[in-house]
Tab-separated table of C-alpha atoms in Angstrom:
chain	number	residue	atom	x	y	z
A	2	MET	CA	95.977	-13.766	-4.431
A	3	ARG	CA	93.487	-11.585	-2.581
A	4	PHE	CA	90.773	-14.215	-1.980
A	5	ALA	CA	91.035	-17.992	-1.723
A	6	THR	CA	87.630	-19.148	-3.026
A	7	PRO	CA	85.258	-18.171	-5.840
A	8	ASP	CA	82.532	-17.322	-3.317
A	9	GLU	CA	84.821	-14.814	-1.605
A	10	TRP	CA	85.694	-13.271	-4.955
A	11	LEU	CA	82.028	-13.083	-6.003
A	12	ARG	CA	81.108	-11.288	-2.787
A	13	HIS	CA	83.929	-8.842	-3.546
A	14	LEU	CA	82.621	-8.315	-7.092
A	15	GLU	CA	79.157	-7.534	-5.746
A	16	ALA	CA	80.581	-4.926	-3.370
A	17	ILE	CA	83.016	-2.915	-5.521
A	18	HIS	CA	80.474	-1.175	-7.790
A	19	PRO	CA	77.327	0.655	-6.614
A	20	SER	CA	75.210	-0.581	-9.558
A	21	GLU	CA	74.572	-4.047	-10.986
A	22	ILE	CA	74.446	-2.528	-14.477
A	23	ASP	CA	76.514	0.433	-15.704
A	24	MET	CA	76.196	0.658	-19.470
A	25	GLY	CA	79.293	1.755	-21.398
A	26	LEU	CA	82.507	0.224	-22.745
A	27	GLU	CA	85.146	2.802	-21.836
A	28	ARG	CA	86.071	1.329	-18.467
A	29	VAL	CA	85.966	-2.288	-19.644
A	30	SER	CA	87.943	-1.503	-22.794
A	31	GLU	CA	90.642	0.255	-20.799
A	32	VAL	CA	91.167	-2.738	-18.513
A	33	ALA	CA	90.966	-5.205	-21.428
A	34	ASP	CA	93.781	-3.301	-23.135
A	35	ARG	CA	95.882	-3.530	-19.994
A	36	LEU	CA	95.231	-7.289	-19.814
A	37	ASP	CA	95.726	-7.749	-23.587
A	38	CYS	CA	92.682	-10.006	-23.860
A	39	LYS	CA	90.457	-8.495	-26.566
A	40	LYS	CA	91.489	-11.230	-29.007
A	41	PRO	CA	91.710	-14.296	-26.757
A	42	ALA	CA	91.911	-16.822	-29.632
A	43	PRO	CA	92.568	-16.859	-33.400
A	44	LEU	CA	88.811	-17.246	-34.010
A	45	VAL	CA	86.361	-15.171	-31.961
A	46	ILE	CA	82.581	-15.436	-32.344
A	47	LEU	CA	80.130	-13.085	-30.593
A	48	VAL	CA	76.570	-14.320	-30.015
A	49	GLY	CA	73.799	-11.919	-28.993
A	50	GLY	CA	70.016	-11.835	-29.242
A	51	THR	CA	66.871	-11.746	-27.136
A	52	ASN	CA	66.516	-15.539	-26.981
A	53	GLY	CA	68.557	-18.528	-28.106
A	54	LYS	CA	72.005	-17.105	-27.280
A	55	GLY	CA	72.974	-19.960	-24.998
A	56	THR	CA	71.678	-22.672	-27.311
A	57	THR	CA	73.280	-21.182	-30.416
A	58	SER	CA	76.580	-20.621	-28.599
A	59	ALA	CA	76.586	-24.213	-27.377
A	60	LEU	CA	75.900	-25.552	-30.875
A	61	ILE	CA	78.601	-23.416	-32.500
A	62	ALA	CA	81.115	-24.514	-29.868
A	63	ALA	CA	80.123	-28.181	-30.274
A	64	LEU	CA	80.481	-28.016	-34.061
A	65	LEU	CA	83.943	-26.479	-33.723
A	66	ARG	CA	85.006	-29.077	-31.132
A	67	ALA	CA	83.777	-31.854	-33.428
A	68	GLN	CA	86.546	-30.788	-35.812
A	69	GLY	CA	89.214	-31.266	-33.155
A	70	LYS	CA	89.445	-27.595	-32.233
A	71	ARG	CA	90.119	-26.434	-28.708
A	72	VAL	CA	87.233	-24.114	-27.867
A	73	GLY	CA	86.418	-21.757	-25.008
A	74	MET	CA	82.863	-20.628	-24.272
A	75	TYR	CA	81.551	-17.806	-22.092
A	76	ASN	CA	77.854	-17.637	-21.247
A	77	SER	CA	75.536	-16.237	-18.607
A	78	PRO	CA	73.765	-16.527	-16.326
A	79	HIS	CA	74.731	-19.818	-14.738
A	80	ILE	CA	72.252	-22.409	-13.490
A	81	HIS	CA	73.960	-23.870	-10.420
A	82	LYS	CA	77.537	-22.582	-10.104
A	83	TYR	CA	79.392	-19.546	-11.422
A	84	ASN	CA	82.093	-21.765	-12.963
A	85	GLU	CA	79.532	-22.837	-15.595
A	86	ARG	CA	79.973	-19.430	-17.264
A	87	VAL	CA	83.550	-20.160	-18.340
A	88	SER	CA	84.422	-23.453	-20.021
A	89	VAL	CA	87.067	-24.993	-22.262
A	90	ASP	CA	86.124	-27.982	-24.405
A	91	GLY	CA	82.950	-28.441	-22.383
A	92	SER	CA	84.650	-28.498	-18.970
A	93	ASP	CA	83.891	-25.715	-16.501
A	94	ILE	CA	86.762	-23.598	-15.215
A	95	SER	CA	88.317	-24.875	-11.976
A	96	ASP	CA	88.027	-22.910	-8.746
A	97	SER	CA	91.769	-22.211	-8.736
A	98	ASP	CA	91.799	-20.949	-12.338
A	99	LEU	CA	88.712	-18.836	-11.691
A	100	CYS	CA	90.345	-17.248	-8.655
A	101	ALA	CA	93.541	-16.617	-10.635
A	102	SER	CA	91.504	-14.936	-13.389
A	103	PHE	CA	89.664	-12.729	-10.916
A	104	ASP	CA	92.974	-11.803	-9.330
A	105	ALA	CA	94.454	-10.836	-12.709
A	106	VAL	CA	91.534	-8.468	-13.330
A	107	GLU	CA	91.796	-7.023	-9.832
A	108	GLN	CA	95.479	-6.294	-10.369
A	109	GLY	CA	94.871	-4.926	-13.860
A	110	ARG	CA	91.932	-2.633	-13.145
A	111	GLY	CA	93.772	-0.299	-10.776
A	112	ASP	CA	91.266	2.388	-9.768
A	113	VAL	CA	88.807	1.596	-12.593
A	114	THR	CA	85.381	0.588	-11.279
A	115	LEU	CA	83.793	-2.539	-12.777
A	116	THR	CA	80.373	-4.125	-12.338
A	117	TYR	CA	79.946	-7.780	-11.417
A	118	PHE	CA	79.339	-8.751	-15.057
A	119	GLU	CA	82.158	-6.599	-16.436
A	120	PHE	CA	84.632	-8.055	-13.951
A	121	GLY	CA	83.556	-11.612	-14.769
A	122	THR	CA	83.710	-10.992	-18.516
A	123	LEU	CA	87.272	-9.684	-18.316
A	124	ALA	CA	88.246	-12.658	-16.136
A	125	ALA	CA	86.888	-15.040	-18.796
A	126	LEU	CA	88.715	-13.247	-21.618
A	127	TRP	CA	91.957	-13.229	-19.637
A	128	HIS	CA	91.629	-16.953	-18.880
A	129	PHE	CA	90.913	-17.833	-22.510
A	130	SER	CA	93.876	-15.783	-23.723
A	131	ARG	CA	96.183	-18.083	-21.767
A	132	GLN	CA	94.703	-21.442	-22.799
A	133	GLU	CA	96.129	-21.738	-26.353
A	134	LEU	CA	92.657	-22.062	-27.835
A	135	ASP	CA	91.655	-22.348	-31.473
A	136	ALA	CA	88.377	-20.474	-30.943
A	137	VAL	CA	86.183	-18.789	-28.366
A	138	VAL	CA	82.409	-18.342	-28.444
A	139	LEU	CA	81.282	-15.373	-26.348
A	140	GLU	CA	77.672	-14.824	-25.362
A	141	ILE	CA	76.492	-11.234	-24.991
A	142	GLY	CA	74.898	-10.578	-21.608
A	143	LEU	CA	72.455	-7.717	-22.206
A	144	GLY	CA	71.838	-5.873	-25.454
A	145	GLY	CA	75.055	-5.722	-27.406
A	146	ARG	CA	76.356	-2.254	-28.225
A	147	LEU	CA	77.314	-1.406	-24.643
A	148	ASP	CA	77.678	-4.934	-23.267
A	149	ALA	CA	81.084	-5.779	-21.789
A	150	VAL	CA	81.538	-8.747	-24.138
A	151	ASN	CA	81.502	-6.327	-27.077
A	152	VAL	CA	85.069	-5.236	-26.260
A	153	ALA	CA	86.259	-8.491	-27.852
A	154	GLU	CA	87.382	-8.491	-31.486
A	155	PRO	CA	85.130	-10.969	-33.373
A	156	ASP	CA	85.609	-12.631	-36.739
A	157	VAL	CA	81.847	-13.102	-37.089
A	158	SER	CA	78.893	-11.903	-35.016
A	159	VAL	CA	75.516	-13.547	-34.476
A	160	VAL	CA	72.177	-12.099	-33.359
A	161	THR	CA	69.864	-15.036	-32.734
A	162	SER	CA	66.577	-13.160	-32.314
A	163	ILE	CA	65.181	-9.674	-31.759
A	164	GLY	CA	62.283	-9.257	-29.350
A	165	LEU	CA	61.087	-7.040	-26.518
A	166	ASP	CA	63.051	-7.614	-23.318
A	167	HIS	CA	65.047	-5.435	-20.909
A	168	GLN	CA	63.170	-2.387	-22.218
A	169	ASP	CA	64.438	-0.237	-19.326
A	170	TRP	CA	67.917	-0.538	-20.816
A	171	LEU	CA	67.425	-1.238	-24.516
A	172	GLY	CA	64.342	0.711	-25.602
A	173	ASP	CA	60.624	0.166	-25.979
A	174	THR	CA	60.500	-0.885	-29.649
A	175	VAL	CA	61.990	-3.768	-31.610
A	176	GLU	CA	63.620	-1.192	-33.875
A	177	GLN	CA	65.562	0.266	-30.953
A	178	ILE	CA	66.447	-3.175	-29.649
A	179	ALA	CA	67.609	-4.274	-33.116
A	180	TYR	CA	70.015	-1.321	-33.158
A	181	GLU	CA	71.429	-2.231	-29.755
A	182	LYS	CA	71.845	-5.913	-30.575
A	183	CYS	CA	73.182	-5.560	-34.136
A	184	SER	CA	75.807	-3.080	-32.996
A	185	ILE	CA	78.048	-6.074	-32.243
A	186	ALA	CA	78.766	-6.120	-36.003
A	187	ARG	CA	82.257	-5.241	-37.251
A	188	LYS	CA	83.541	-3.585	-40.414
A	189	ASP	CA	84.093	-6.083	-43.251
A	190	LYS	CA	82.779	-8.949	-41.086
A	191	TRP	CA	79.539	-10.904	-41.284
A	192	LEU	CA	76.672	-10.496	-38.852
A	193	VAL	CA	74.236	-13.418	-39.065
A	194	CYS	CA	70.704	-12.597	-37.903
A	195	GLY	CA	68.401	-15.473	-36.991
A	196	GLN	CA	65.326	-13.262	-36.655
A	197	GLU	CA	63.017	-13.747	-39.602
A	198	ASN	CA	61.638	-10.453	-40.946
A	199	ALA	CA	64.022	-8.508	-38.734
A	200	PRO	CA	63.355	-4.769	-38.241
A	201	GLU	CA	64.906	-2.526	-40.873
A	202	THR	CA	67.238	-1.078	-38.259
A	203	ALA	CA	69.005	-4.452	-38.043
A	204	ALA	CA	70.399	-4.365	-41.589
A	205	GLN	CA	70.792	-0.592	-41.426
A	206	THR	CA	72.925	-0.787	-38.282
A	207	VAL	CA	75.220	-3.413	-39.785
A	208	SER	CA	75.549	-1.390	-42.985
A	209	GLU	CA	76.458	1.783	-41.114
A	210	ILE	CA	79.182	-0.097	-39.259
A	211	GLY	CA	80.495	-1.416	-42.576
A	212	GLY	CA	79.652	-5.065	-41.943
A	213	GLN	CA	77.861	-7.667	-44.058
A	214	PHE	CA	74.332	-8.746	-43.119
A	215	ALA	CA	73.119	-12.353	-43.466
A	216	ALA	CA	69.424	-12.653	-42.618
A	217	ARG	CA	67.179	-15.658	-42.056
A	218	GLY	CA	64.498	-15.656	-44.696
A	219	ASP	CA	66.920	-14.146	-47.168
A	220	MET	CA	70.315	-15.851	-47.156
A	221	PHE	CA	69.272	-18.885	-45.101
A	222	SER	CA	66.125	-20.582	-43.817
A	223	ALA	CA	64.761	-23.264	-41.510
A	224	GLU	CA	61.627	-25.267	-42.298
A	225	ILE	CA	59.957	-27.930	-40.171
A	226	ARG	CA	58.581	-30.767	-42.300
A	227	ASN	CA	57.138	-34.213	-41.663
A	228	ASP	CA	60.578	-35.770	-42.160
A	229	GLY	CA	62.263	-33.365	-39.730
A	230	LEU	CA	64.033	-30.048	-40.077
A	231	THR	CA	65.423	-28.729	-43.356
A	232	VAL	CA	68.006	-25.942	-43.242
A	233	GLN	CA	69.015	-24.095	-46.387
A	234	TYR	CA	72.155	-21.957	-46.184
A	235	MET	CA	74.812	-20.303	-48.327
A	236	VAL	CA	78.467	-21.294	-48.582
A	237	ALA	CA	80.981	-19.888	-51.072
A	238	GLY	CA	78.132	-18.345	-53.048
A	239	GLN	CA	76.294	-21.663	-53.406
A	240	SER	CA	73.022	-22.725	-51.780
A	241	ARG	CA	73.276	-25.899	-49.677
A	242	ARG	CA	70.700	-27.944	-47.803
A	243	LEU	CA	70.815	-30.066	-44.654
A	244	THR	CA	68.035	-32.269	-43.255
A	245	PHE	CA	67.832	-33.201	-39.565
A	246	ALA	CA	65.669	-36.149	-38.581
A	247	LYS	CA	66.421	-35.462	-34.918
A	248	TYR	CA	67.009	-32.153	-33.165
A	249	GLY	CA	66.410	-31.089	-29.576
A	250	ILE	CA	66.912	-27.329	-29.908
A	251	PRO	CA	64.915	-24.594	-31.724
A	252	HIS	CA	65.068	-24.938	-35.511
A	253	HIS	CA	66.094	-21.327	-36.116
A	254	ASN	CA	69.053	-21.673	-33.746
A	255	VAL	CA	70.262	-24.669	-35.764
A	256	ALA	CA	70.012	-22.695	-39.010
A	257	THR	CA	71.718	-19.620	-37.541
A	258	ALA	CA	74.679	-21.595	-36.190
A	259	VAL	CA	75.096	-23.499	-39.470
A	260	GLN	CA	75.041	-20.298	-41.542
A	261	ALA	CA	77.482	-18.481	-39.253
A	262	LEU	CA	80.088	-21.230	-39.453
A	263	ALA	CA	79.569	-21.701	-43.195
A	264	LEU	CA	80.333	-18.023	-43.848
A	265	ILE	CA	83.734	-18.305	-42.166
A	266	ASP	CA	84.524	-21.733	-43.649
A	267	GLN	CA	84.310	-23.487	-40.290
A	268	LEU	CA	81.353	-25.828	-40.877
A	269	PRO	CA	82.191	-29.564	-40.606
A	270	ASP	CA	80.934	-32.284	-42.959
A	271	ASP	CA	77.188	-32.876	-43.154
A	272	ASP	CA	77.232	-36.131	-41.184
A	273	VAL	CA	79.130	-34.430	-38.354
A	274	VAL	CA	76.655	-31.539	-38.257
A	275	THR	CA	73.612	-33.820	-38.106
A	276	ALA	CA	75.173	-35.968	-35.371
A	277	VAL	CA	76.095	-32.961	-33.215
A	278	VAL	CA	72.640	-31.393	-33.586
A	279	ALA	CA	70.934	-34.687	-32.698
A	280	ASP	CA	72.954	-35.111	-29.505
A	281	LEU	CA	73.119	-31.529	-28.212
A	282	ARG	CA	71.348	-30.702	-24.954
A	283	VAL	CA	71.575	-27.339	-23.215
A	284	ALA	CA	70.990	-26.828	-19.498
A	285	GLY	CA	67.777	-24.966	-18.770
A	286	ARG	CA	66.378	-25.398	-22.283
A	287	TRP	CA	63.793	-28.139	-22.821
A	288	GLN	CA	65.276	-30.537	-20.269
A	289	CYS	CA	62.903	-33.477	-19.929
A	290	TRP	CA	62.568	-35.875	-16.992
A	291	GLN	CA	60.238	-38.832	-16.524
A	292	ARG	CA	58.839	-40.779	-13.580
A	293	ASP	CA	56.444	-43.566	-14.496
A	294	SER	CA	53.617	-41.808	-16.389
A	295	ALA	CA	54.687	-38.280	-15.427
A	296	THR	CA	56.949	-36.011	-17.496
A	297	LEU	CA	58.582	-32.882	-16.067
A	298	ILE	CA	60.118	-30.304	-18.387
A	299	LEU	CA	62.468	-27.503	-17.328
A	300	ASP	CA	62.802	-24.459	-19.571
A	301	VAL	CA	63.765	-20.881	-18.713
A	302	ALA	CA	61.084	-19.326	-20.995
A	303	HIS	CA	61.381	-15.918	-19.318
A	304	ASN	CA	59.877	-13.751	-22.068
A	305	PRO	CA	57.044	-14.185	-24.618
A	306	GLN	CA	59.328	-15.050	-27.532
A	307	ALA	CA	61.082	-17.817	-25.580
A	308	ALA	CA	57.774	-19.110	-24.223
A	309	GLY	CA	56.321	-19.278	-27.723
A	310	TYR	CA	59.095	-21.592	-28.885
A	311	LEU	CA	57.788	-24.297	-26.555
A	312	ARG	CA	54.749	-24.714	-28.779
A	313	TYR	CA	57.037	-26.423	-31.294
A	314	HIS	CA	57.599	-29.188	-28.730
A	315	THR	CA	54.229	-29.713	-27.047
A	316	LYS	CA	50.607	-28.800	-27.720
A	317	ASP	CA	49.367	-28.590	-24.131
A	318	LEU	CA	50.450	-29.007	-20.508
A	319	ASP	CA	48.769	-30.640	-17.553
A	320	CYS	CA	50.533	-28.376	-15.073
A	321	LEU	CA	52.609	-25.178	-15.227
A	322	VAL	CA	54.879	-24.267	-12.306
A	323	LEU	CA	55.780	-20.603	-12.791
A	324	GLY	CA	58.387	-18.453	-11.041
A	325	MET	CA	59.255	-15.084	-12.607
A	326	LEU	CA	61.236	-11.967	-11.787
A	327	LYS	CA	59.199	-8.848	-11.119
A	328	ASP	CA	60.407	-6.961	-14.220
A	329	LYS	CA	59.279	-9.647	-16.679
A	330	ASP	CA	56.162	-9.738	-18.884
A	331	VAL	CA	54.015	-12.236	-17.000
A	332	ALA	CA	50.918	-11.834	-19.167
A	333	GLY	CA	52.927	-12.135	-22.376
A	334	VAL	CA	54.632	-15.332	-21.222
A	335	LEU	CA	51.391	-16.972	-20.099
A	336	LYS	CA	49.687	-16.188	-23.396
A	337	ALA	CA	52.635	-17.480	-25.442
A	338	LEU	CA	53.071	-20.792	-23.595
A	339	PRO	CA	51.227	-23.946	-24.654
A	340	PRO	CA	47.776	-24.169	-22.978
A	341	PHE	CA	47.863	-25.558	-19.424
A	342	LYS	CA	45.216	-27.074	-17.138
A	343	THR	CA	46.719	-26.225	-13.752
A	344	LEU	CA	48.851	-23.232	-12.711
A	345	TYR	CA	51.082	-23.009	-9.644
A	346	THR	CA	53.134	-19.919	-8.746
A	347	VAL	CA	56.414	-20.012	-6.815
A	348	SER	CA	58.325	-17.281	-4.970
A	349	LEU	CA	61.714	-16.097	-6.221
A	350	THR	CA	64.125	-14.298	-3.909
A	351	GLY	CA	66.683	-11.575	-4.660
A	352	TRP	CA	66.375	-7.890	-5.552
A	353	ARG	CA	64.384	-8.665	-8.717
A	354	GLY	CA	62.376	-11.521	-7.240
A	355	GLN	CA	58.710	-11.523	-6.326
A	356	THR	CA	56.556	-13.611	-4.032
A	357	SER	CA	54.242	-16.299	-5.291
A	358	ASN	CA	51.253	-14.187	-4.215
A	359	GLU	CA	52.512	-11.144	-6.160
A	360	LEU	CA	53.006	-13.320	-9.222
A	361	ALA	CA	49.572	-14.882	-8.730
A	362	GLU	CA	47.967	-11.426	-8.769
A	363	LYS	CA	49.625	-10.668	-12.138
A	364	CYS	CA	48.476	-14.022	-13.506
A	365	GLU	CA	44.899	-13.399	-12.369
A	366	SER	CA	44.985	-9.873	-13.833
A	367	ALA	CA	46.010	-11.420	-17.162
A	368	GLY	CA	42.937	-13.664	-17.056
A	369	PHE	CA	44.519	-16.903	-15.825
A	370	THR	CA	43.339	-18.920	-12.830
A	371	VAL	CA	46.027	-19.750	-10.266
A	372	ASN	CA	45.258	-23.041	-8.557
A	373	GLN	CA	47.798	-22.661	-5.768
A	374	SER	CA	50.781	-20.538	-4.682
A	375	PHE	CA	53.880	-21.976	-3.023
A	376	GLU	CA	56.855	-20.449	-1.230
A	377	THR	CA	59.339	-23.034	-2.490
A	378	MET	CA	59.874	-25.017	-5.655
A	379	SER	CA	60.062	-28.177	-3.579
A	380	ASP	CA	56.525	-27.643	-2.300
A	381	ALA	CA	55.198	-26.836	-5.776
A	382	LEU	CA	56.781	-29.803	-7.533
A	383	GLY	CA	55.560	-32.061	-4.768
A	384	HIS	CA	52.026	-31.280	-5.975
A	385	ILE	CA	52.412	-31.845	-9.741
A	386	PRO	CA	50.255	-34.622	-11.280
A	387	ASP	CA	51.399	-38.248	-11.228
A	388	GLN	CA	50.753	-38.446	-14.958
A	389	GLY	CA	50.872	-36.146	-17.965
A	390	VAL	CA	53.244	-33.286	-18.747
A	391	SER	CA	54.311	-30.587	-16.279
A	392	LEU	CA	56.529	-27.593	-17.014
A	393	ALA	CA	58.667	-25.544	-14.603
A	394	ALA	CA	59.508	-22.232	-16.257
A	395	GLY	CA	59.828	-18.456	-16.037
A	396	SER	CA	63.419	-17.802	-14.956
A	397	PHE	CA	66.914	-19.254	-14.637
A	398	HIS	CA	66.269	-19.215	-10.881
A	399	THR	CA	63.151	-21.326	-11.408
A	400	VAL	CA	65.059	-23.881	-13.469
A	401	GLU	CA	67.877	-23.970	-10.926
A	402	ALA	CA	65.484	-24.725	-8.063
A	403	ALA	CA	63.647	-27.368	-10.097
A	404	GLY	CA	66.934	-29.004	-11.086
A	405	ASP	CA	68.008	-29.134	-7.460
A	406	TRP	CA	64.691	-30.746	-6.511
A	407	ILE	CA	65.142	-33.446	-9.158
A	408	ALA	CA	68.763	-34.079	-8.141
A	409	ASN	CA	67.754	-34.556	-4.507
A	410	ARG	CA	65.216	-37.202	-5.502
A	411	GLY	CA	67.910	-39.394	-7.046
A	412	PRO	CA	66.905	-42.200	-9.446
A	413	GLU	CA	63.188	-41.467	-9.052
A	414	TRP	CA	63.322	-39.204	-12.139
A	415	ASN	CA	65.095	-40.252	-15.331
A	416	SER	CA	66.397	-37.846	-17.954
A	417	ILE	CA	64.860	-38.405	-21.404
């Protein structure tokens, strides 16, 4: 084995390709064929979309595990540790297995160049192919058509939502982005789209591939009522209905996951579905902590569509702690979030990061008053109110730093 630790391998992955992103499937497909890992389990589910990929993937995997199935899941990015990206039955891959998977890809790639994400995706597929799994749920990283995960051979594909994000790579219109994302469809297979009133190019793309299109608002729906969430979906040509008195994830993600599994006859009994949905929590998505009269919420909310979902949970905020990458839509996120009384900005490091002062200038330009700018999340969270609701949002890096701050404060904050 070339390297002994995941950190050594990850440094190697960062160094072997000149670009972080190199769109195209030819290189990845060639290595995947050599490793024989395009179909790593009898049931393969691809999950793409602008927002909700991680939540929907987690729910699909949980519903499959609730039936006694052995399930692998691949998602990105991670919050604290790379191992979080590759899991089997909810347990992250071990350091030794991760190193072995990286080594297998290194041996298999020969002189083929791979990006960091491509290398990691192939390592996950190779690992899953050797775990005797019943199913794998694979989250698309960026776009869909040219994303490395799209080399896998799915039995059903899911596009959770279609919104503007990563325009430099995917296009400047939702029609273009719909084409990129819905290109994970396969001939004679279902693609379930959770975007209500999806662009025409979504259904058109699936049709041109030869797949079957299941759209929210047409085949299935999600409606929030006083008694909870009602999901209507189709199974074996019949309309069915499920009501959820308790759910901690976006309603449309619940409906999309339910419809996807129903179409491939993998949905468990109603009581199992409602129990799984009630208990599911996903790292970085509406994580709530409490200390006396203060509540702190962590949510990635890194684009306007994701930020807008938070309005389903809360009407206003006492304090917003914001850290965002420089290529994100700051104005759009601020306008989509629930109203807030106080705004703090925090610096993010890395090649896409920006300082708190740079972020503050964008906030002010968008018409929002910044009360204070901080270099670290620790400093910012040390100044949140002792009562009311505060939100730390804007990036996976923001959520990671906030989570670390909470962990270091021990029992002072309680998860709710």
